[in-house]
PDB file of C-alpha atoms in Angstrom:
ATOM      1  CA  UNK A   1      19.243 -18.141  -1.629  1.00  0.00           C
ATOM      2  CA  UNK A   2      15.495 -17.754  -1.094  1.00  0.00           C
ATOM      3  CA  UNK A   3      12.705 -17.592   1.399  1.00  0.00           C
ATOM      4  CA  UNK A   4       9.991 -20.293   1.503  1.00  0.00           C
ATOM      5  CA  UNK A   5       6.436 -19.234   2.189  1.00  0.00           C
ATOM      6  CA  UNK A   6       5.016 -21.577   4.896  1.00  0.00           C
ATOM      7  CA  UNK A   7       1.775 -19.606   5.354  1.00  0.00           C
ATOM      8  CA  UNK A   8       0.840 -16.824   2.888  1.00  0.00           C
ATOM      9  CA  UNK A   9      -1.244 -14.501   5.023  1.00  0.00           C
ATOM     10  CA  UNK A  10      -3.930 -12.442   3.332  1.00  0.00           C
ATOM     11  CA  UNK A  11      -3.518 -10.951  -0.140  1.00  0.00           C
ATOM     12  CA  UNK A  12       0.296 -10.914   0.254  1.00  0.00           C
ATOM     13  CA  UNK A  13       2.154  -9.696  -2.870  1.00  0.00           C
ATOM     14  CA  UNK A  14       5.496  -8.456  -4.196  1.00  0.00           C
ATOM     15  CA  UNK A  15       5.405  -4.665  -4.733  1.00  0.00           C
ATOM     16  CA  UNK A  16       8.046  -2.029  -5.702  1.00  0.00           C
ATOM     17  CA  UNK A  17       7.894   1.658  -6.629  1.00  0.00           C
ATOM     18  CA  UNK A  18       5.358   0.930  -9.344  1.00  0.00           C
ATOM     19  CA  UNK A  19       4.916   0.419 -13.097  1.00  0.00           C
ATOM     20  CA  UNK A  20       5.462   3.984 -14.411  1.00  0.00           C
ATOM     21  CA  UNK A  21       4.946   5.178 -17.954  1.00  0.00           C
ATOM     22  CA  UNK A  22       2.130   2.901 -19.078  1.00  0.00           C
ATOM     23  CA  UNK A  23      -1.009   4.656 -17.873  1.00  0.00           C
ATOM     24  CA  UNK A  24      -1.688   5.919 -21.393  1.00  0.00           C
ATOM     25  CA  UNK A  25      -2.006   2.265 -22.392  1.00  0.00           C
ATOM     26  CA  UNK A  26      -4.461   1.540 -19.615  1.00  0.00           C
ATOM     27  CA  UNK A  27      -2.033  -0.200 -17.296  1.00  0.00           C
ATOM     28  CA  UNK A  28      -2.209   0.805 -13.592  1.00  0.00           C
ATOM     29  CA  UNK A  29       0.892   1.919 -11.722  1.00  0.00           C
ATOM     30  CA  UNK A  30       0.388  -0.493  -8.746  1.00  0.00           C
ATOM     31  CA  UNK A  31       3.310  -0.477  -6.286  1.00  0.00           C
ATOM     32  CA  UNK A  32       3.478   0.212  -2.551  1.00  0.00           C
ATOM     33  CA  UNK A  33       0.239   1.132  -0.781  1.00  0.00           C
ATOM     34  CA  UNK A  34       2.227   2.920   1.964  1.00  0.00           C
ATOM     35  CA  UNK A  35       5.256   4.359   0.144  1.00  0.00           C
ATOM     36  CA  UNK A  36       6.810   5.829   3.318  1.00  0.00           C
ATOM     37  CA  UNK A  37       6.884   2.499   5.180  1.00  0.00           C
ATOM     38  CA  UNK A  38       8.052   0.480   2.214  1.00  0.00           C
ATOM     39  CA  UNK A  39      10.897   2.868   1.384  1.00  0.00           C
ATOM     40  CA  UNK A  40      11.952   3.001   5.014  1.00  0.00           C
ATOM     41  CA  UNK A  41      12.252  -0.804   5.081  1.00  0.00           C
ATOM     42  CA  UNK A  42      14.505  -0.627   2.048  1.00  0.00           C
ATOM     43  CA  UNK A  43      16.613   2.120   3.597  1.00  0.00           C
ATOM     44  CA  UNK A  44      17.241   0.005   6.707  1.00  0.00           C
ATOM     45  CA  UNK A  45      18.790  -2.766   4.616  1.00  0.00           C
ATOM     46  CA  UNK A  46      20.626  -0.377   2.278  1.00  0.00           C
ATOM     47  CA  UNK A  47      18.481  -1.232  -0.779  1.00  0.00           C
ATOM     48  CA  UNK A  48      17.425   1.353  -3.288  1.00  0.00           C
ATOM     49  CA  UNK A  49      14.292   3.087  -2.121  1.00  0.00           C
ATOM     50  CA  UNK A  50      11.957   1.463  -4.647  1.00  0.00           C
ATOM     51  CA  UNK A  51      13.348  -2.101  -4.468  1.00  0.00           C
ATOM     52  CA  UNK A  52      10.693  -4.806  -4.438  1.00  0.00           C
ATOM     53  CA  UNK A  53       9.442  -5.893  -1.007  1.00  0.00           C
ATOM     54  CA  UNK A  54       6.780  -8.192   0.392  1.00  0.00           C
ATOM     55  CA  UNK A  55       3.549  -6.361   1.165  1.00  0.00           C
ATOM     56  CA  UNK A  56       1.245  -8.039   3.696  1.00  0.00           C
ATOM     57  CA  UNK A  57      -2.355  -7.040   4.286  1.00  0.00           C
ATOM     58  CA  UNK A  58      -3.901  -7.236   7.759  1.00  0.00           C
ATOM     59  CA  UNK A  59      -2.650 -10.855   8.372  1.00  0.00           C
ATOM     60  CA  UNK A  60       1.054 -11.614   8.142  1.00  0.00           C
ATOM     61  CA  UNK A  61       2.926 -14.526   6.574  1.00  0.00           C
ATOM     62  CA  UNK A  62       5.172 -17.249   7.942  1.00  0.00           C
ATOM     63  CA  UNK A  63       8.438 -18.022   6.117  1.00  0.00           C
ATOM     64  CA  UNK A  64      11.688 -19.875   6.335  1.00  0.00           C
ATOM     65  CA  UNK A  65      15.026 -18.571   5.189  1.00  0.00           C
ATOM     66  CA  UNK A  66      16.890 -21.219   3.154  1.00  0.00           C
ATOM     67  CA  UNK A  67      20.102 -19.243   3.762  1.00  0.00           C
ATOM     68  CA  UNK A  68      21.039 -16.475   6.185  1.00  0.00           C
ATOM     69  CA  UNK A  69      19.471 -13.155   5.130  1.00  0.00           C
ATOM     70  CA  UNK A  70      19.004  -9.646   6.585  1.00  0.00           C
ATOM     71  CA  UNK A  71      15.537  -8.126   6.636  1.00  0.00           C
ATOM     72  CA  UNK A  72      13.717  -5.036   7.927  1.00  0.00           C
ATOM     73  CA  UNK A  73      10.012  -4.984   8.909  1.00  0.00           C
ATOM     74  CA  UNK A  74       7.960  -1.836   8.792  1.00  0.00           C
ATOM     75  CA  UNK A  75       4.350  -0.709   8.505  1.00  0.00           C
ATOM     76  CA  UNK A  76       1.492  -2.434  10.302  1.00  0.00           C
ATOM     77  CA  UNK A  77       2.423  -4.110  13.558  1.00  0.00           C
ATOM     78  CA  UNK A  78       1.870  -7.833  12.987  1.00  0.00           C
ATOM     79  CA  UNK A  79       3.964  -8.929  16.037  1.00  0.00           C
ATOM     80  CA  UNK A  80       6.823 -10.565  14.119  1.00  0.00           C
ATOM     81  CA  UNK A  81       8.830 -13.343  15.751  1.00  0.00           C
ATOM     82  CA  UNK A  82      12.003 -15.249  14.794  1.00  0.00           C
ATOM     83  CA  UNK A  83      11.992 -18.880  15.998  1.00  0.00           C
ATOM     84  CA  UNK A  84       9.375 -17.887  18.588  1.00  0.00           C
ATOM     85  CA  UNK A  85      11.144 -14.766  19.892  1.00  0.00           C
ATOM     86  CA  UNK A  86       9.893 -11.242  19.160  1.00  0.00           C
ATOM     87  CA  UNK A  87      11.665  -9.240  16.447  1.00  0.00           C
ATOM     88  CA  UNK A  88      12.212  -5.547  16.694  1.00  0.00           C
ATOM     89  CA  UNK A  89      10.467  -3.634  13.860  1.00  0.00           C
ATOM     90  CA  UNK A  90      12.067  -0.661  12.078  1.00  0.00           C
ATOM     91  CA  UNK A  91      15.501  -2.183  12.448  1.00  0.00           C
ATOM     92  CA  UNK A  92      17.707  -4.440  10.280  1.00  0.00           C
ATOM     93  CA  UNK A  93      17.540  -7.975  11.638  1.00  0.00           C
ATOM     94  CA  UNK A  94      19.679 -11.013  10.644  1.00  0.00           C
ATOM     95  CA  UNK A  95      17.785 -14.210   9.991  1.00  0.00           C
ATOM     96  CA  UNK A  96      19.943 -17.360  10.251  1.00  0.00           C
ATOM     97  CA  UNK A  97      19.693 -20.284   7.817  1.00  0.00           C
ATOM     98  CA  UNK A  98      16.481 -22.210   8.444  1.00  0.00           C
ATOM     99  CA  UNK A  99      15.220 -19.457  10.685  1.00  0.00           C
ATOM    100  CA  UNK A 100      11.432 -19.232  10.749  1.00  0.00           C
ATOM    101  CA  UNK A 101       9.753 -15.854  10.883  1.00  0.00           C
ATOM    102  CA  UNK A 102       6.071 -15.575  11.831  1.00  0.00           C
ATOM    103  CA  UNK A 103       3.574 -12.790  11.920  1.00  0.00           C
ATOM    104  CA  UNK A 104       0.002 -12.420  13.374  1.00  0.00           C
ATOM    105  CA  UNK A 105      -2.912 -10.146  12.508  1.00  0.00           C
ATOM    106  CA  UNK A 106      -2.241  -6.440  12.487  1.00  0.00           C
ATOM    107  CA  UNK A 107      -2.722  -4.811  15.921  1.00  0.00           C
ATOM    108  CA  UNK A 108      -2.330  -1.405  14.285  1.00  0.00           C
ATOM    109  CA  UNK A 109      -2.211  -0.345  10.643  1.00  0.00           C
ATOM    110  CA  UNK A 110      -3.156  -2.432   7.607  1.00  0.00           C
ATOM    111  CA  UNK A 111      -0.084  -2.993   5.356  1.00  0.00           C
ATOM    112  CA  UNK A 112       3.131  -4.496   6.636  1.00  0.00           C
ATOM    113  CA  UNK A 113       6.414  -4.595   4.679  1.00  0.00           C
ATOM    114  CA  UNK A 114       9.403  -6.965   4.586  1.00  0.00           C
ATOM    115  CA  UNK A 115      12.472  -5.706   2.823  1.00  0.00           C
ATOM    116  CA  UNK A 116      15.366  -8.161   2.226  1.00  0.00           C
ATOM    117  CA  UNK A 117      18.966  -7.057   1.822  1.00  0.00           C
ATOM    118  CA  UNK A 118      19.608  -7.365  -1.936  1.00  0.00           C
ATOM    119  CA  UNK A 119      15.925  -7.526  -2.904  1.00  0.00           C
ATOM    120  CA  UNK A 120      13.940 -10.295  -4.589  1.00  0.00           C
ATOM    121  CA  UNK A 121      15.045 -11.940  -7.850  1.00  0.00           C
ATOM    122  CA  UNK A 122      11.670 -11.805  -9.570  1.00  0.00           C
ATOM    123  CA  UNK A 123      11.225 -10.726 -13.213  1.00  0.00           C
ATOM    124  CA  UNK A 124      10.459  -7.166 -14.225  1.00  0.00           C
ATOM    125  CA  UNK A 125       7.273  -6.808 -16.297  1.00  0.00           C
ATOM    126  CA  UNK A 126       7.032  -3.463 -18.131  1.00  0.00           C
ATOM    127  CA  UNK A 127       9.810  -2.088 -15.958  1.00  0.00           C
ATOM    128  CA  UNK A 128       8.419  -3.165 -12.580  1.00  0.00           C
ATOM    129  CA  UNK A 129       8.329  -6.137 -10.213  1.00  0.00           C
ATOM    130  CA  UNK A 130       4.974  -4.955  -8.743  1.00  0.00           C
ATOM    131  CA  UNK A 131       2.096  -7.406  -8.702  1.00  0.00           C
ATOM    132  CA  UNK A 132      -1.101  -6.384 -10.437  1.00  0.00           C
ATOM    133  CA  UNK A 133      -3.317  -9.362  -9.698  1.00  0.00           C
ATOM    134  CA  UNK A 134      -6.303  -8.560 -11.996  1.00  0.00           C
ATOM    135  CA  UNK A 135      -4.038  -8.830 -15.062  1.00  0.00           C
ATOM    136  CA  UNK A 136      -1.589 -11.345 -13.596  1.00  0.00           C
ATOM    137  CA  UNK A 137       1.283  -8.905 -14.098  1.00  0.00           C
ATOM    138  CA  UNK A 138       4.633  -8.885 -12.246  1.00  0.00           C
ATOM    139  CA  UNK A 139       5.424 -10.080  -8.802  1.00  0.00           C
ATOM    140  CA  UNK A 140       5.617 -13.853  -8.227  1.00  0.00           C
ATOM    141  CA  UNK A 141       3.755 -15.444 -11.130  1.00  0.00           C
ATOM    142  CA  UNK A 142       1.447 -12.469 -11.290  1.00  0.00           C
ATOM    143  CA  UNK A 143      -0.501 -13.540  -8.172  1.00  0.00           C
ATOM    144  CA  UNK A 144      -0.795 -13.298  -4.402  1.00  0.00           C
ATOM    145  CA  UNK A 145       1.732 -15.514  -2.552  1.00  0.00           C
ATOM    146  CA  UNK A 146       0.793 -19.100  -1.770  1.00  0.00           C
ATOM    147  CA  UNK A 147       2.097 -21.774   0.598  1.00  0.00           C
ATOM    148  CA  UNK A 148       5.204 -23.406  -0.819  1.00  0.00           C
ATOM    149  CA  UNK A 149       6.373 -20.448  -2.958  1.00  0.00           C
ATOM    150  CA  UNK A 150      10.162 -19.972  -3.070  1.00  0.00           C
ATOM    151  CA  UNK A 151      11.135 -16.297  -3.469  1.00  0.00           C
ATOM    152  CA  UNK A 152      14.745 -15.980  -4.717  1.00  0.00           C
ATOM    153  CA  UNK A 153      16.776 -13.311  -3.008  1.00  0.00           C
ATOM    154  CA  UNK A 154      19.545 -11.417  -4.807  1.00  0.00           C
ATOM    155  CA  UNK A 155      22.982 -11.611  -3.213  1.00  0.00           C
ATOM    156  CA  UNK A 156      24.272  -8.343  -1.684  1.00  0.00           C
ATOM    157  CA  UNK A 157      27.568  -7.878   0.139  1.00  0.00           C
ATOM    158  CA  UNK A 158      26.604  -4.458   1.610  1.00  0.00           C
ATOM    159  CA  UNK A 159      26.064  -4.173   5.347  1.00  0.00           C
ATOM    160  CA  UNK A 160      22.617  -3.222   6.663  1.00  0.00           C
ATOM    161  CA  UNK A 161      22.135  -0.123   8.735  1.00  0.00           C
ATOM    162  CA  UNK A 162      22.419  -0.994  12.435  1.00  0.00           C
ATOM    163  CA  UNK A 163      20.413   1.891  13.840  1.00  0.00           C
ATOM    164  CA  UNK A 164      16.763   1.652  14.736  1.00  0.00           C
ATOM    165  CA  UNK A 165      14.305   4.368  13.557  1.00  0.00           C
ATOM    166  CA  UNK A 166      11.273   5.612  15.341  1.00  0.00           C
ATOM    167  CA  UNK A 167       8.189   3.496  15.088  1.00  0.00           C
ATOM    168  CA  UNK A 168       5.177   5.432  13.736  1.00  0.00           C
ATOM    169  CA  UNK A 169       1.875   5.469  15.461  1.00  0.00           C
ATOM    170  CA  UNK A 170      -0.898   4.362  13.086  1.00  0.00           C
ATOM    171  CA  UNK A 171      -4.182   5.982  14.074  1.00  0.00           C
ATOM    172  CA  UNK A 172      -7.812   4.949  13.695  1.00  0.00           C
ATOM    173  CA  UNK A 173      -8.717   8.558  12.816  1.00  0.00           C
ATOM    174  CA  UNK A 174      -6.661  10.794  10.491  1.00  0.00           C
ATOM    175  CA  UNK A 175      -6.797  14.100   8.669  1.00  0.00           C
ATOM    176  CA  UNK A 176      -6.108  13.887   4.924  1.00  0.00           C
ATOM    177  CA  UNK A 177      -4.639  16.878   3.153  1.00  0.00           C
ATOM    178  CA  UNK A 178      -5.815  17.474  -0.373  1.00  0.00           C
ATOM    179  CA  UNK A 179      -5.889  19.999  -3.242  1.00  0.00           C
ATOM    180  CA  UNK A 180      -8.757  20.895  -5.520  1.00  0.00           C
ATOM    181  CA  UNK A 181      -9.523  18.319  -8.246  1.00  0.00           C
ATOM    182  CA  UNK A 182     -10.431  19.115 -11.888  1.00  0.00           C
ATOM    183  CA  UNK A 183     -14.180  19.223 -11.124  1.00  0.00           C
ATOM    184  CA  UNK A 184     -14.027  20.974  -7.742  1.00  0.00           C
ATOM    185  CA  UNK A 185     -15.689  24.128  -9.019  1.00  0.00           C
ATOM    186  CA  UNK A 186     -18.623  22.114 -10.409  1.00  0.00           C
ATOM    187  CA  UNK A 187     -19.888  21.481  -6.892  1.00  0.00           C
ATOM    188  CA  UNK A 188     -22.061  23.930  -4.943  1.00  0.00           C
ATOM    189  CA  UNK A 189     -20.751  25.766  -1.872  1.00  0.00           C
ATOM    190  CA  UNK A 190     -23.022  23.573   0.275  1.00  0.00           C
ATOM    191  CA  UNK A 191     -21.566  20.344  -1.230  1.00  0.00           C
ATOM    192  CA  UNK A 192     -17.999  21.575  -0.740  1.00  0.00           C
ATOM    193  CA  UNK A 193     -18.730  22.466   2.850  1.00  0.00           C
ATOM    194  CA  UNK A 194     -20.415  19.095   3.551  1.00  0.00           C
ATOM    195  CA  UNK A 195     -17.406  17.272   2.000  1.00  0.00           C
ATOM    196  CA  UNK A 196     -14.897  19.084   4.191  1.00  0.00           C
ATOM    197  CA  UNK A 197     -16.968  18.971   7.359  1.00  0.00           C
ATOM    198  CA  UNK A 198     -17.867  15.249   7.236  1.00  0.00           C
ATOM    199  CA  UNK A 199     -15.910  12.696   9.171  1.00  0.00           C
ATOM    200  CA  UNK A 200     -16.068   9.685   6.804  1.00  0.00           C
ATOM    201  CA  UNK A 201     -15.792   6.068   7.722  1.00  0.00           C
ATOM    202  CA  UNK A 202     -13.634   3.536   5.853  1.00  0.00           C
ATOM    203  CA  UNK A 203     -16.011   1.152   4.071  1.00  0.00           C
ATOM    204  CA  UNK A 204     -15.739  -2.648   4.061  1.00  0.00           C
ATOM    205  CA  UNK A 205     -15.259  -2.890   0.275  1.00  0.00           C
ATOM    206  CA  UNK A 206     -11.953  -0.959   0.331  1.00  0.00           C
ATOM    207  CA  UNK A 207      -8.911  -2.550  -1.290  1.00  0.00           C
ATOM    208  CA  UNK A 208      -5.767  -1.772  -3.284  1.00  0.00           C
ATOM    209  CA  UNK A 209      -7.875  -0.280  -6.101  1.00  0.00           C
ATOM    210  CA  UNK A 210      -9.741   2.223  -3.982  1.00  0.00           C
ATOM    211  CA  UNK A 211     -10.781   3.196  -0.478  1.00  0.00           C
ATOM    212  CA  UNK A 212     -14.557   3.550  -0.232  1.00  0.00           C
ATOM    213  CA  UNK A 213     -15.840   6.153   2.308  1.00  0.00           C
ATOM    214  CA  UNK A 214     -19.196   6.202   4.024  1.00  0.00           C
ATOM    215  CA  UNK A 215     -20.862   9.240   5.554  1.00  0.00           C
ATOM    216  CA  UNK A 216     -22.911  12.235   4.516  1.00  0.00           C
ATOM    217  CA  UNK A 217     -23.870  11.992   0.846  1.00  0.00           C
ATOM    218  CA  UNK A 218     -22.325  14.667  -1.366  1.00  0.00           C
ATOM    219  CA  UNK A 219     -24.928  16.387  -3.515  1.00  0.00           C
ATOM    220  CA  UNK A 220     -23.786  16.264  -7.116  1.00  0.00           C
ATOM    221  CA  UNK A 221     -24.155  19.141  -9.615  1.00  0.00           C
ATOM    222  CA  UNK A 222     -26.678  18.744 -12.449  1.00  0.00           C
ATOM    223  CA  UNK A 223     -23.851  17.598 -14.679  1.00  0.00           C
ATOM    224  CA  UNK A 224     -22.812  14.566 -12.611  1.00  0.00           C
ATOM    225  CA  UNK A 225     -20.515  12.728 -14.915  1.00  0.00           C
ATOM    226  CA  UNK A 226     -17.686  13.422 -17.322  1.00  0.00           C
ATOM    227  CA  UNK A 227     -16.179  11.765 -20.400  1.00  0.00           C
ATOM    228  CA  UNK A 228     -13.822   9.134 -19.027  1.00  0.00           C
ATOM    229  CA  UNK A 229     -10.727  11.062 -17.919  1.00  0.00           C
ATOM    230  CA  UNK A 230      -7.413  10.379 -16.227  1.00  0.00           C
ATOM    231  CA  UNK A 231      -7.182   9.428 -12.571  1.00  0.00           C
ATOM    232  CA  UNK A 232      -4.159   8.740 -10.384  1.00  0.00           C
ATOM    233  CA  UNK A 233      -3.434   7.436  -6.902  1.00  0.00           C
ATOM    234  CA  UNK A 234      -4.984   9.914  -4.494  1.00  0.00           C
ATOM    235  CA  UNK A 235      -7.815  11.075  -6.839  1.00  0.00           C
ATOM    236  CA  UNK A 236     -11.116  11.356  -4.908  1.00  0.00           C
ATOM    237  CA  UNK A 237     -14.090  10.611  -7.065  1.00  0.00           C
ATOM    238  CA  UNK A 238     -17.714  11.160  -6.051  1.00  0.00           C
ATOM    239  CA  UNK A 239     -20.023   8.376  -7.222  1.00  0.00           C
ATOM    240  CA  UNK A 240     -23.544   8.987  -8.489  1.00  0.00           C
ATOM    241  CA  UNK A 241     -24.725   7.885  -5.040  1.00  0.00           C
ATOM    242  CA  UNK A 242     -22.778  10.779  -3.533  1.00  0.00           C
ATOM    243  CA  UNK A 243     -20.059   8.668  -1.891  1.00  0.00           C
ATOM    244  CA  UNK A 244     -16.311   9.400  -2.128  1.00  0.00           C
ATOM    245  CA  UNK A 245     -13.878   6.798  -3.417  1.00  0.00           C
ATOM    246  CA  UNK A 246     -10.135   7.452  -3.015  1.00  0.00           C
ATOM    247  CA  UNK A 247      -8.161   5.869  -5.803  1.00  0.00           C
ATOM    248  CA  UNK A 248      -5.162   3.909  -4.574  1.00  0.00           C
ATOM    249  CA  UNK A 249      -2.180   1.920  -5.969  1.00  0.00           C
ATOM    250  CA  UNK A 250      -4.110  -0.427  -8.279  1.00  0.00           C
ATOM    251  CA  UNK A 251      -6.505   2.216  -9.486  1.00  0.00           C
ATOM    252  CA  UNK A 252      -7.575   2.163 -13.148  1.00  0.00           C
ATOM    253  CA  UNK A 253      -6.104   4.805 -15.369  1.00  0.00           C
ATOM    254  CA  UNK A 254      -9.395   6.510 -16.260  1.00  0.00           C
ATOM    255  CA  UNK A 255     -12.783   7.113 -14.652  1.00  0.00           C
ATOM    256  CA  UNK A 256     -16.104   8.819 -15.287  1.00  0.00           C
ATOM    257  CA  UNK A 257     -17.017  10.091 -11.864  1.00  0.00           C
ATOM    258  CA  UNK A 258     -16.368  13.700 -10.868  1.00  0.00           C
ATOM    259  CA  UNK A 259     -12.879  14.231  -9.422  1.00  0.00           C
ATOM    260  CA  UNK A 260     -13.430  16.513  -6.407  1.00  0.00           C
ATOM    261  CA  UNK A 261      -9.920  16.555  -4.799  1.00  0.00           C
ATOM    262  CA  UNK A 262      -6.543  14.883  -4.910  1.00  0.00           C
ATOM    263  CA  UNK A 263      -4.716  13.671  -1.806  1.00  0.00           C
ATOM    264  CA  UNK A 264      -1.084  14.455  -1.117  1.00  0.00           C
ATOM    265  CA  UNK A 265       1.299  11.441  -1.264  1.00  0.00           C
ATOM    266  CA  UNK A 266       1.763  11.576   2.523  1.00  0.00           C
ATOM    267  CA  UNK A 267      -1.996  11.501   3.064  1.00  0.00           C
ATOM    268  CA  UNK A 268      -2.262   8.481   0.722  1.00  0.00           C
ATOM    269  CA  UNK A 269       0.201   6.704   2.991  1.00  0.00           C
ATOM    270  CA  UNK A 270      -1.737   7.647   6.104  1.00  0.00           C
ATOM    271  CA  UNK A 271      -5.036   6.533   4.522  1.00  0.00           C
ATOM    272  CA  UNK A 272      -3.593   3.196   3.483  1.00  0.00           C
ATOM    273  CA  UNK A 273      -2.899   2.281   7.111  1.00  0.00           C
ATOM    274  CA  UNK A 274      -6.456   3.117   8.401  1.00  0.00           C
ATOM    275  CA  UNK A 275      -8.440  -0.071   8.811  1.00  0.00           C
ATOM    276  CA  UNK A 276     -12.124  -0.671   7.847  1.00  0.00           C
ATOM    277  CA  UNK A 277     -14.243   1.285  10.287  1.00  0.00           C
ATOM    278  CA  UNK A 278     -11.585   3.961  10.828  1.00  0.00           C
ATOM    279  CA  UNK A 279     -12.393   7.671  10.416  1.00  0.00           C
ATOM    280  CA  UNK A 280     -10.965  10.276   8.021  1.00  0.00           C
ATOM    281  CA  UNK A 281     -11.636  13.966   7.342  1.00  0.00           C
ATOM    282  CA  UNK A 282     -10.365  15.985   4.372  1.00  0.00           C
ATOM    283  CA  UNK A 283      -8.414  19.191   4.886  1.00  0.00           C
ATOM    284  CA  UNK A 284      -8.117  21.463   1.765  1.00  0.00           C
ATOM    285  CA  UNK A 285      -4.644  22.955   1.359  1.00  0.00           C
TER     286      UNK A 285
END
């Protein structure tokens, strides 16, 4: 039992709850960009919360089910269809044998998720099925999905949840809640005020490693770098040019830029779904 990728979309990968416990060895956590959406997809098909799913980026995939399967689609709205007819998102949906599911480009949000009842039968690497493309770790052959890939699905006799949950409204402008980072007190009052008052724009070079923000430059203190120190998803570093970078799922484990604040997990999820050109503002908790 598997699904066949007929069209791979853009930077589509297998992701789960992440590769925990190896950051001290320099291995990123990876995992879901939008944890809330991915876990909700798994909940709808009665999988464990952190079961591996397909994560699509901006442009969805096209696939065929080689056997009947049950799926749930959450996250970015990519107008899914089954054999040409629209599929309801945020609800368990049965896909018949040889059924073809198609997606378009995202009309809202960035990352879309497909959970399959039973999950995907891909190998665990260092305890996780998450794909980390730069090191060719995990997922399906350590890479983004390609046309012709066959993703095995684990058999599961459980019944999917029949209820539909509320569809979230992904916005082009969001407030991001944060707490003070290790070097917060190094910055002047003026720099802190500028950071919190600025409405930043999502930069075009943003990706799974980090979200680059454009706006007012943050004036750095005289001591503008640190010995390479630990960073995690949600860490906001200020580059020497004065631009914030928010570390995301594939972030490296250490960095040398000043760590001004850290986002909450919920805010990381919100940020993940804001497209390039969208607006964000930081709110200190």
